[in-house]
Amino acid sequence: MIFAVLKYLTVANLLSALTVVGLSFFIDAITLAEPGNILIANTVLLWSFAYILFAPGSPSHAVQSNPAALKADASSLHTSGEADRARFKLENTNTGMLLFIAGLPSFLACLVLFLLL
């Protein structure tokens, strides 16, 4: 279990770092010469996705604004849909928390860099 979580955190950090390096070619504020900028962008990217997923697993606006469609979908599946919604909420919350934890090392590295410089 712990190995799977560490693997997830490593993959999330690597993908985020690659995305930031890719964005550095298009955004002048992110320069590869300054590691602080890369770490800040990495933290912002990870924590933005964490917030989107963690915002406590609420359904999308389209589902909230059209309860008749939600009821029709649930009746077509012959289930209330509550179990599925609870499972999706739990999965989103867990993934959001893991992404938040994945951003902590780069945030702490930012603090260390800015305190030392």
mmCIF file of C-alpha atoms in Angstrom:
data_model
loop_
_atom_site.group_PDB
_atom_site.id
_atom_site.type_symbol
_atom_site.label_atom_id
_atom_site.label_comp_id
_atom_site.label_asym_id
_atom_site.label_seq_id
_atom_site.Cartn_x
_atom_site.Cartn_y
_atom_site.Cartn_z
ATOM 1 C CA MET A 1 0.000 0.000 0.000
ATOM 2 C CA ILE A 2 2.732 2.489 0.933
ATOM 3 C CA PHE A 3 4.724 1.577 -2.167
ATOM 4 C CA ALA A 4 1.684 2.289 -4.347
ATOM 5 C CA VAL A 5 1.193 5.694 -2.706
ATOM 6 C CA LEU A 6 4.878 6.578 -3.117
ATOM 7 C CA LYS A 7 4.746 5.490 -6.746
ATOM 8 C CA TYR A 8 1.664 7.680 -7.301
ATOM 9 C CA LEU A 9 3.359 10.680 -5.650
ATOM 10 C CA THR A 10 6.509 10.189 -7.717
ATOM 11 C CA VAL A 11 4.596 9.925 -10.981
ATOM 12 C CA ALA A 12 2.498 12.997 -10.112
ATOM 13 C CA ASN A 13 5.621 15.037 -9.355
ATOM 14 C CA LEU A 14 7.386 13.883 -12.518
ATOM 15 C CA LEU A 15 4.408 14.677 -14.741
ATOM 16 C CA SER A 16 3.987 18.051 -13.089
ATOM 17 C CA ALA A 17 7.681 18.857 -13.489
ATOM 18 C CA LEU A 18 7.601 17.868 -17.161
ATOM 19 C CA THR A 19 4.524 20.040 -17.673
ATOM 20 C CA VAL A 20 6.241 22.995 -16.009
ATOM 21 C CA VAL A 21 9.354 22.517 -18.147
ATOM 22 C CA GLY A 22 7.140 22.382 -21.240
ATOM 23 C CA LEU A 23 5.315 25.537 -20.171
ATOM 24 C CA SER A 24 8.619 27.306 -19.575
ATOM 25 C CA PHE A 25 9.133 27.492 -23.330
ATOM 26 C CA PHE A 26 5.893 29.472 -23.722
ATOM 27 C CA ILE A 27 5.678 31.490 -20.484
ATOM 28 C CA ASP A 28 8.472 33.951 -19.804
ATOM 29 C CA ALA A 29 7.876 34.045 -16.034
ATOM 30 C CA ILE A 30 8.995 30.419 -15.719
ATOM 31 C CA THR A 31 12.693 30.324 -16.488
ATOM 32 C CA LEU A 32 14.719 27.158 -16.278
ATOM 33 C CA ALA A 33 17.678 29.119 -14.889
ATOM 34 C CA GLU A 34 15.893 29.773 -11.594
ATOM 35 C CA PRO A 35 14.861 26.617 -9.709
ATOM 36 C CA GLY A 36 12.596 28.642 -7.416
ATOM 37 C CA ASN A 37 10.312 29.563 -10.305
ATOM 38 C CA ILE A 38 10.072 25.957 -11.430
ATOM 39 C CA LEU A 39 9.265 24.770 -7.912
ATOM 40 C CA ILE A 40 6.597 27.445 -7.448
ATOM 41 C CA ALA A 41 4.972 26.550 -10.763
ATOM 42 C CA ASN A 42 5.139 22.850 -9.856
ATOM 43 C CA THR A 43 3.473 23.518 -6.498
ATOM 44 C CA VAL A 44 0.763 25.702 -8.035
ATOM 45 C CA LEU A 45 0.021 23.102 -10.701
ATOM 46 C CA LEU A 46 -0.231 20.201 -8.251
ATOM 47 C CA TRP A 47 -2.253 22.133 -5.679
ATOM 48 C CA SER A 48 -4.629 23.478 -8.347
ATOM 49 C CA PHE A 49 -5.507 19.958 -9.419
ATOM 50 C CA ALA A 50 -5.727 18.926 -5.775
ATOM 51 C CA TYR A 51 -8.226 21.718 -5.090
ATOM 52 C CA ILE A 52 -10.324 20.785 -8.103
ATOM 53 C CA LEU A 53 -10.527 17.165 -6.984
ATOM 54 C CA PHE A 54 -10.677 17.795 -3.248
ATOM 55 C CA ALA A 55 -13.416 20.447 -3.293
ATOM 56 C CA PRO A 56 -15.292 17.952 -1.420
ATOM 57 C CA GLY A 57 -16.159 15.725 -4.294
ATOM 58 C CA SER A 58 -19.117 17.847 -5.326
ATOM 59 C CA PRO A 59 -20.779 16.899 -8.593
ATOM 60 C CA SER A 60 -20.435 19.142 -11.598
ATOM 61 C CA HIS A 61 -22.626 22.185 -12.133
ATOM 62 C CA ALA A 62 -24.501 20.435 -14.962
ATOM 63 C CA VAL A 63 -25.547 17.623 -12.626
ATOM 64 C CA GLN A 64 -26.506 20.020 -9.845
ATOM 65 C CA SER A 65 -28.601 22.226 -12.116
ATOM 66 C CA ASN A 66 -30.543 19.361 -13.695
ATOM 67 C CA PRO A 67 -31.737 16.935 -10.994
ATOM 68 C CA ALA A 68 -34.257 15.404 -13.412
ATOM 69 C CA ALA A 69 -31.426 14.147 -15.606
ATOM 70 C CA LEU A 70 -29.680 12.713 -12.573
ATOM 71 C CA LYS A 71 -32.872 10.950 -11.499
ATOM 72 C CA ALA A 72 -33.429 9.607 -15.033
ATOM 73 C CA ASP A 73 -29.885 8.238 -15.166
ATOM 74 C CA ALA A 74 -30.306 6.581 -11.783
ATOM 75 C CA SER A 75 -33.654 5.030 -12.725
ATOM 76 C CA SER A 76 -32.256 3.719 -16.001
ATOM 77 C CA LEU A 77 -29.568 1.895 -14.041
ATOM 78 C CA HIS A 78 -32.161 0.578 -11.541
ATOM 79 C CA THR A 79 -30.177 2.032 -8.687
ATOM 80 C CA SER A 80 -30.360 5.134 -6.589
ATOM 81 C CA GLY A 81 -26.906 6.217 -7.676
ATOM 82 C CA GLU A 82 -26.037 7.182 -4.108
ATOM 83 C CA ALA A 83 -23.444 4.431 -3.783
ATOM 84 C CA ASP A 84 -21.732 5.513 -7.004
ATOM 85 C CA ARG A 85 -21.739 9.165 -5.965
ATOM 86 C CA ALA A 86 -20.304 8.283 -2.563
ATOM 87 C CA ARG A 87 -17.574 6.179 -4.195
ATOM 88 C CA PHE A 88 -16.679 8.953 -6.677
ATOM 89 C CA LYS A 89 -16.626 11.516 -3.864
ATOM 90 C CA LEU A 90 -14.263 9.318 -1.843
ATOM 91 C CA GLU A 91 -11.999 8.685 -4.845
ATOM 92 C CA ASN A 92 -11.849 12.404 -5.702
ATOM 93 C CA THR A 93 -11.115 13.325 -2.097
ATOM 94 C CA ASN A 94 -8.352 10.711 -1.820
ATOM 95 C CA THR A 95 -6.775 11.745 -5.131
ATOM 96 C CA GLY A 96 -6.942 15.413 -4.153
ATOM 97 C CA MET A 97 -5.262 14.697 -0.838
ATOM 98 C CA LEU A 98 -2.503 12.715 -2.569
ATOM 99 C CA LEU A 99 -1.897 15.578 -5.006
ATOM 100 C CA PHE A 100 -1.718 18.006 -2.097
ATOM 101 C CA ILE A 101 0.859 15.771 -0.414
ATOM 102 C CA ALA A 102 2.745 15.500 -3.721
ATOM 103 C CA GLY A 103 3.081 19.290 -3.798
ATOM 104 C CA LEU A 104 4.505 19.545 -0.288
ATOM 105 C CA PRO A 105 8.145 18.669 -1.179
ATOM 106 C CA SER A 106 8.346 21.342 -3.879
ATOM 107 C CA PHE A 107 6.670 23.873 -1.559
ATOM 108 C CA LEU A 108 9.160 23.120 1.213
ATOM 109 C CA ALA A 109 12.015 23.351 -1.284
ATOM 110 C CA CYS A 110 10.685 26.789 -2.337
ATOM 111 C CA LEU A 111 10.715 27.930 1.273
ATOM 112 C CA VAL A 112 14.264 26.692 1.790
ATOM 113 C CA LEU A 113 15.474 28.359 -1.426
ATOM 114 C CA PHE A 114 13.868 31.689 -0.620
ATOM 115 C CA LEU A 115 15.057 31.672 2.986
ATOM 116 C CA LEU A 116 18.623 30.904 1.945
ATOM 117 C CA LEU A 117 18.752 33.448 -0.881
#
